């Protein structure tokens, strides 16, 4: 990995270490503070809801000011100050305020960080995977270590652990360069004009559907496994296995895209997602089936994320880089994640946990259709220009 990208690796390591640790154990922390299950559901849903507002707000500020790294550092410092609310909040309304303030700023960290990194790479994404994998490694290391620390010191230690990791995120941001965005034909176009380009909206619909489908995992997979009789040790192993699978893909990402187009990789990722969610729903009693399904995370997240980053460079580059990444976060994880979480919850409650995963497979299939429509629209537009 070239030396200029190592600062981004460190930033991603600590960001996902903080985010993973806090989100993984937040439900236990809120329960220990006396919150009910419905209240905990609302508090965790705010993470997705704020992804609709925060990234677009700070992406706009960053692109218009041209000071992306400064906006990244300021939002990091504001997030650190807001995190102090976790130490003093003692009631449901107080925790709502703390979560809104915290996620208003932390939701900007990933899109701004990736926008800086993509600008630094100047369109050459051959090293993207080997930089991005450090975020996944940070997630694994921190979540595993935090589990032991919380066993020793109790769940009330979570704000201290997550707060120290957030402090390291801010420190890591100080080393990031403020690379000036390059000028391209797409970059000069206003954002609304880019959003009207053929295939853009169907592309974002496909992203939202994939994120919505994955909410069956992110929100309910641990509960699903516990209900099936698996121990907490096995549940933890399954999560680690999925993240390790995505690390492997990110490491070999450049070789994959040297042989296959982003379109092919993305459509395969949707197809594997349909298979993955179907066999999770049907094979809960068979550990080997669940292990195979977790290995598919390399494709349904790692390959899909890499392909969409490649695809977005078609429309969002230069001065639009931060807002492009913000739209991905907001539409995918914000809107898609929020609605997907509500839909999955309803499927679990009204039908069955197994039906929830079948519904996730259906969303992935619909996402494949939207992605195919997006690529088809781009090809049609290209042919029209050539003609």
Coordinates of C-alpha atoms in Angstrom, one line a residue:
X1 CA 0.0 0.0 0.0
X2 CA 1.4 3.4 -0.9
X3 CA 2.5 5.5 2.1
X4 CA 0.0 8.3 1.3
X5 CA -2.9 6.0 2.0
X6 CA -1.8 4.8 5.4
X7 CA -3.4 7.7 7.2
X8 CA -6.7 6.7 5.8
X9 CA -6.2 3.2 7.0
X10 CA -5.7 4.4 10.5
X11 CA -8.7 6.7 10.4
X12 CA -11.0 3.9 9.1
X13 CA -9.5 1.5 11.7
X14 CA -10.5 3.7 14.6
X15 CA -13.8 4.9 13.1
X16 CA -15.2 1.4 12.7
X17 CA -13.6 0.3 16.0
X18 CA -15.7 3.1 17.7
X19 CA -18.9 2.6 15.7
X20 CA -18.7 -1.2 16.0
X21 CA -18.1 -1.2 19.7
X22 CA -20.9 1.3 20.5
X23 CA -23.5 -0.2 18.3
X24 CA -22.8 -3.8 19.2
X25 CA -23.2 -3.2 22.9
X26 CA -25.5 -0.1 23.0
X27 CA -28.6 -2.2 23.6
X28 CA -27.0 -3.8 26.7
X29 CA -25.9 -0.4 28.0
X30 CA -29.4 1.2 27.5
X31 CA -31.0 -1.8 29.2
X32 CA -28.7 -1.4 32.2
X33 CA -29.8 2.3 32.4
X34 CA -33.4 1.2 32.6
X35 CA -34.6 1.6 29.1
X36 CA -37.4 -0.8 27.8
X37 CA -37.1 -2.8 24.7
X38 CA -39.3 -0.4 22.6
X39 CA -37.3 2.5 23.9
X40 CA -34.0 0.8 23.0
X41 CA -35.4 0.2 19.5
X42 CA -36.2 3.9 19.1
X43 CA -32.7 4.9 20.3
X44 CA -30.9 2.5 17.9
X45 CA -33.2 3.6 15.0
X46 CA -31.9 7.1 15.5
X47 CA -28.6 6.0 14.1
X48 CA -30.2 5.2 10.8
X49 CA -32.5 8.2 10.8
X50 CA -29.7 10.7 11.4
X51 CA -27.9 9.2 8.4
X52 CA -30.6 10.8 6.3
X53 CA -29.7 14.3 7.5
X54 CA -26.2 14.4 8.7
X55 CA -24.2 13.2 5.7
X56 CA -26.0 15.5 3.2
X57 CA -25.6 18.6 5.5
X58 CA -21.9 18.1 6.1
X59 CA -21.2 16.9 2.6
X60 CA -22.8 20.1 1.2
X61 CA -20.7 22.2 3.6
X62 CA -17.5 20.3 2.7
X63 CA -18.0 20.6 -1.0
X64 CA -19.0 24.2 -1.0
X65 CA -16.2 25.3 1.3
X66 CA -13.6 23.2 -0.3
X67 CA -12.3 22.4 3.2
X68 CA -13.4 18.7 3.5
X69 CA -10.7 17.7 6.0
X70 CA -11.5 20.7 8.2
X71 CA -15.2 19.8 8.2
X72 CA -14.3 16.2 9.0
X73 CA -12.2 17.3 12.0
X74 CA -14.8 19.8 13.3
X75 CA -17.6 17.2 13.1
X76 CA -15.3 14.7 14.8
X77 CA -14.7 17.2 17.7
X78 CA -18.4 18.0 17.9
X79 CA -19.2 14.2 18.0
X80 CA -16.7 13.8 20.9
X81 CA -18.3 16.6 22.8
X82 CA -21.8 15.2 22.1
X83 CA -20.7 11.8 23.3
X84 CA -20.4 13.3 26.8
X85 CA -24.2 13.0 26.9
X86 CA -23.8 9.2 27.3
X87 CA -22.2 9.8 30.7
X88 CA -24.8 12.1 32.1
X89 CA -28.1 11.0 30.4
X90 CA -30.4 9.2 32.8
X91 CA -33.9 9.1 31.1
X92 CA -35.3 8.3 27.7
X93 CA -35.7 11.9 26.5
X94 CA -32.1 12.6 27.6
X95 CA -30.8 9.6 25.7
X96 CA -32.8 10.7 22.6
X97 CA -31.1 14.1 22.7
X98 CA -27.7 12.5 23.2
X99 CA -28.2 10.1 20.3
X100 CA -29.5 12.8 17.9
X101 CA -26.6 15.1 18.7
X102 CA -23.9 12.3 18.5
X103 CA -25.2 10.8 15.2
X104 CA -25.7 14.2 13.6
X105 CA -21.9 14.5 13.6
X106 CA -20.6 10.8 13.4
X107 CA -22.8 10.2 10.4
X108 CA -20.5 12.6 8.5
X109 CA -17.3 10.8 9.3
X110 CA -17.4 7.9 6.8
X111 CA -18.7 9.8 3.7
X112 CA -16.2 12.6 4.3
X113 CA -13.3 10.3 5.0
X114 CA -14.1 8.2 1.9
X115 CA -14.5 11.3 -0.2
X116 CA -11.0 12.5 0.8
X117 CA -9.6 9.1 0.1
X118 CA -11.2 8.8 -3.3
X119 CA -10.0 12.3 -4.2
X120 CA -6.5 11.3 -3.2
X121 CA -6.7 8.2 -5.4
X122 CA -7.5 10.3 -8.5
X123 CA -9.8 7.6 -10.0
X124 CA -7.3 4.8 -9.5
X125 CA -9.1 2.5 -7.1
X126 CA -6.7 -0.4 -7.3
X127 CA -5.6 0.2 -3.6
X128 CA -9.1 1.0 -2.3
X129 CA -9.8 -2.5 -1.0
X130 CA -6.6 -2.8 1.0
X131 CA -7.2 0.6 2.6
X132 CA -10.9 -0.1 3.4
X133 CA -10.2 -3.5 4.9
X134 CA -8.5 -1.8 7.9
X135 CA -12.0 -0.5 8.9
X136 CA -13.2 -4.1 9.0
X137 CA -10.1 -5.1 11.0
X138 CA -10.8 -2.3 13.5
X139 CA -14.3 -3.5 13.9
X140 CA -13.2 -7.1 14.7
X141 CA -10.4 -6.1 17.1
X142 CA -12.4 -3.5 19.0
X143 CA -15.6 -5.5 19.3
X144 CA -13.7 -8.5 20.5
X145 CA -11.6 -6.6 23.0
X146 CA -14.6 -4.6 24.3
X147 CA -16.5 -7.8 25.0
X148 CA -13.7 -8.9 27.4
X149 CA -13.5 -5.4 29.0
X150 CA -17.2 -5.2 29.6
X151 CA -17.1 -8.7 31.2
X152 CA -14.5 -7.4 33.6
X153 CA -15.7 -3.9 34.3
X154 CA -19.4 -4.1 33.5
X155 CA -21.5 -2.6 30.8
X156 CA -21.4 0.8 32.4
X157 CA -17.8 1.0 31.1
X158 CA -19.1 1.2 27.5
X159 CA -19.1 5.1 27.3
X160 CA -15.5 5.2 28.5
X161 CA -14.3 2.6 26.0
X162 CA -16.3 4.0 23.0
X163 CA -15.4 7.6 24.0
X164 CA -11.7 6.8 24.0
X165 CA -12.0 5.2 20.5
X166 CA -13.9 8.3 19.3
X167 CA -11.0 10.4 20.6
X168 CA -8.6 8.3 18.5
X169 CA -10.8 9.0 15.5
X170 CA -10.3 12.7 16.0
X171 CA -6.6 12.3 16.4
X172 CA -6.4 10.1 13.3
X173 CA -8.2 12.8 11.3
X174 CA -5.5 15.3 12.1
X175 CA -3.1 13.4 9.8
X176 CA -5.4 13.3 6.7
X177 CA -4.5 15.5 3.8
X178 CA -6.9 18.1 2.3
X179 CA -6.4 17.1 -1.3
X180 CA -7.9 19.5 -3.8
X181 CA -10.6 17.9 -5.9
X182 CA -9.8 17.5 -9.6
X183 CA -11.9 19.1 -12.3
X184 CA -13.9 16.7 -14.5
X185 CA -16.8 17.0 -16.8
X186 CA -19.1 15.3 -14.3
X187 CA -17.7 17.4 -11.4
X188 CA -18.6 20.7 -13.1
X189 CA -22.3 19.7 -13.5
X190 CA -24.6 20.8 -10.7
X191 CA -25.7 18.1 -8.4
X192 CA -29.4 18.2 -9.5
X193 CA -28.3 17.8 -13.1
X194 CA -26.1 14.8 -12.2
X195 CA -29.1 13.3 -10.3
X196 CA -31.1 13.5 -13.6
X197 CA -28.5 11.4 -15.5
X198 CA -29.7 8.1 -16.9
X199 CA -29.6 5.3 -14.3
X200 CA -28.8 7.4 -11.2
X201 CA -32.1 7.0 -9.4
X202 CA -32.5 3.4 -10.2
X203 CA -28.9 2.9 -8.9
X204 CA -29.7 4.5 -5.6
X205 CA -33.0 2.5 -5.3
X206 CA -30.9 -0.7 -5.7
X207 CA -28.5 0.5 -3.0
X208 CA -31.4 1.2 -0.6
X209 CA -33.0 -2.2 -1.3
X210 CA -29.7 -4.0 -0.5
X211 CA -29.2 -2.0 2.7
X212 CA -32.8 -2.7 3.7
X213 CA -32.3 -6.4 3.1
X214 CA -29.2 -6.5 5.2
X215 CA -31.2 -5.0 8.2
X216 CA -32.4 -8.6 8.7
X217 CA -28.8 -9.3 9.7
X218 CA -27.7 -6.1 11.4
X219 CA -30.8 -5.8 13.6
X220 CA -32.0 -9.3 14.1
X221 CA -29.3 -11.9 13.3
X222 CA -28.1 -12.3 16.9
X223 CA -31.6 -12.7 18.2
X224 CA -32.4 -15.2 15.4
X225 CA -29.4 -17.4 16.3
X226 CA -30.2 -17.2 20.0
X227 CA -33.7 -18.3 19.3
X228 CA -32.4 -21.2 17.3
X229 CA -30.4 -22.3 20.4
X230 CA -26.9 -21.1 19.6
X231 CA -24.6 -19.9 22.4
X232 CA -23.3 -16.3 22.7
X233 CA -19.8 -17.7 21.8
X234 CA -21.1 -19.1 18.5
X235 CA -23.0 -15.9 17.8
X236 CA -19.9 -13.9 18.3
X237 CA -17.9 -16.3 16.1
X238 CA -20.5 -15.9 13.3
X239 CA -20.2 -12.1 13.3
X240 CA -16.4 -12.3 13.3
X241 CA -16.5 -14.8 10.4
X242 CA -18.6 -12.5 8.3
X243 CA -16.3 -9.5 8.8
X244 CA -13.2 -11.6 8.2
X245 CA -14.8 -12.7 4.9
X246 CA -15.2 -9.1 3.8
X247 CA -11.6 -8.4 4.8
X248 CA -10.4 -11.2 2.5
X249 CA -12.5 -9.7 -0.4
X250 CA -11.1 -6.2 0.2
X251 CA -7.6 -7.6 0.1
X252 CA -8.1 -9.2 -3.3
X253 CA -10.5 -6.5 -4.7
X254 CA -8.0 -5.1 -7.2
X255 CA -7.6 -8.5 -8.9
X256 CA -11.4 -9.0 -9.0
X257 CA -12.0 -5.7 -10.8
X258 CA -9.0 -6.3 -13.1
X259 CA -11.0 -9.2 -14.5
X260 CA -14.7 -8.3 -14.1
X261 CA -16.7 -5.1 -14.6
X262 CA -18.4 -3.3 -11.7
X263 CA -21.7 -4.2 -13.4
X264 CA -21.0 -7.9 -13.3
X265 CA -19.7 -7.8 -9.7
X266 CA -22.7 -5.9 -8.5
X267 CA -25.3 -8.1 -10.2
X268 CA -23.5 -11.2 -8.8
X269 CA -23.6 -9.7 -5.3
X270 CA -27.3 -9.3 -5.5
X271 CA -27.7 -12.8 -6.7
X272 CA -25.6 -14.2 -3.8
X273 CA -27.7 -12.0 -1.4
X274 CA -30.9 -13.7 -2.6
X275 CA -29.3 -17.1 -2.0
X276 CA -27.7 -16.1 1.4
X277 CA -30.9 -14.8 3.0
X278 CA -32.9 -17.7 1.7
X279 CA -30.7 -20.3 3.2
X280 CA -30.4 -18.4 6.5
X281 CA -34.2 -18.5 6.7
X282 CA -34.4 -22.2 5.8
X283 CA -31.2 -23.6 7.5
X284 CA -31.2 -22.2 11.0
X285 CA -30.9 -25.8 12.4
X286 CA -27.7 -26.5 10.4
X287 CA -24.5 -24.7 11.6
X288 CA -22.6 -25.5 8.5
X289 CA -25.3 -23.8 6.4
X290 CA -25.1 -20.7 8.5
X291 CA -21.3 -20.7 8.3
X292 CA -21.5 -20.9 4.5
X293 CA -24.0 -18.0 4.5
X294 CA -21.7 -15.9 6.7
X295 CA -18.9 -16.5 4.2
X296 CA -21.1 -14.9 1.6
X297 CA -20.7 -11.6 3.4
X298 CA -17.6 -11.2 1.3
X299 CA -19.8 -10.8 -1.7
X300 CA -23.1 -9.3 -0.4
X301 CA -21.2 -6.5 1.4
X302 CA -17.6 -6.4 0.3
X303 CA -18.1 -7.0 -3.4
X304 CA -21.3 -4.9 -3.5
X305 CA -19.7 -2.0 -1.6
X306 CA -16.7 -2.0 -3.9
X307 CA -18.7 -2.2 -7.0
X308 CA -21.0 0.7 -6.0
X309 CA -18.0 2.9 -5.1
X310 CA -16.6 2.2 -8.6
X311 CA -19.9 2.9 -10.2
X312 CA -20.4 6.2 -8.4
X313 CA -17.2 7.6 -9.9
X314 CA -19.2 7.7 -13.1
X315 CA -21.3 10.5 -11.7
X316 CA -19.8 11.9 -8.5
X317 CA -16.2 13.0 -8.6
X318 CA -14.1 16.1 -8.0
X319 CA -16.2 18.8 -6.2
X320 CA -19.2 16.4 -5.9
X321 CA -17.3 13.6 -4.2
X322 CA -18.4 14.3 -0.6
X323 CA -22.1 14.8 -1.6
X324 CA -22.0 11.7 -3.7
X325 CA -20.8 9.7 -0.7
X326 CA -23.3 11.4 1.5
X327 CA -26.2 10.5 -0.8
X328 CA -25.0 6.8 -0.7
X329 CA -25.0 6.9 3.1
X330 CA -28.3 8.8 3.4
X331 CA -30.3 6.9 0.8
X332 CA -28.8 3.5 1.5
X333 CA -28.3 3.3 5.2
X334 CA -30.5 6.2 6.2
X335 CA -33.7 5.6 4.2
X336 CA -33.1 2.0 3.2
X337 CA -31.9 1.0 6.7
X338 CA -34.7 2.8 8.5
X339 CA -37.5 1.4 6.4
X340 CA -35.8 -2.0 6.1
X341 CA -35.5 -2.2 9.9
X342 CA -39.2 -1.4 10.3
X343 CA -40.2 -3.9 7.6
X344 CA -38.1 -6.7 9.0
X345 CA -39.4 -6.1 12.5
X346 CA -43.0 -6.4 11.1
X347 CA -42.2 -9.6 9.3
X348 CA -40.7 -11.1 12.4
X349 CA -43.6 -10.0 14.6
X350 CA -46.5 -10.7 12.3
X351 CA -45.3 -13.8 10.4
X352 CA -42.1 -15.5 11.6
X353 CA -38.4 -14.9 11.9
X354 CA -37.8 -17.2 9.0
X355 CA -40.2 -15.2 6.9
X356 CA -38.1 -12.1 7.6
X357 CA -35.1 -13.6 5.9
X358 CA -37.3 -14.7 2.9
X359 CA -38.5 -11.1 2.7
X360 CA -34.9 -9.9 2.8
X361 CA -34.2 -12.3 -0.2
X362 CA -37.1 -10.7 -2.0
X363 CA -35.7 -7.2 -1.4
X364 CA -32.3 -8.3 -2.7
X365 CA -34.0 -9.7 -5.9
X366 CA -35.8 -6.4 -6.4
X367 CA -32.5 -4.6 -5.9
X368 CA -31.0 -6.7 -8.6
X369 CA -33.7 -5.6 -11.0
X370 CA -33.1 -1.9 -10.1
X371 CA -29.4 -2.3 -10.6
X372 CA -29.9 -4.0 -14.0
X373 CA -32.2 -1.1 -15.0
X374 CA -29.6 1.4 -13.9
X375 CA -26.8 -0.2 -15.9
X376 CA -29.2 -0.6 -18.9
X377 CA -30.1 3.1 -18.8
X378 CA -26.4 4.1 -18.7
X379 CA -25.7 1.9 -21.7
X380 CA -28.6 3.3 -23.6
X381 CA -27.5 6.9 -22.9
X382 CA -24.0 6.0 -24.1
X383 CA -25.2 4.5 -27.3
X384 CA -27.4 7.6 -27.9
X385 CA -24.4 9.9 -27.5
X386 CA -22.2 7.7 -29.8
X387 CA -25.0 7.7 -32.5

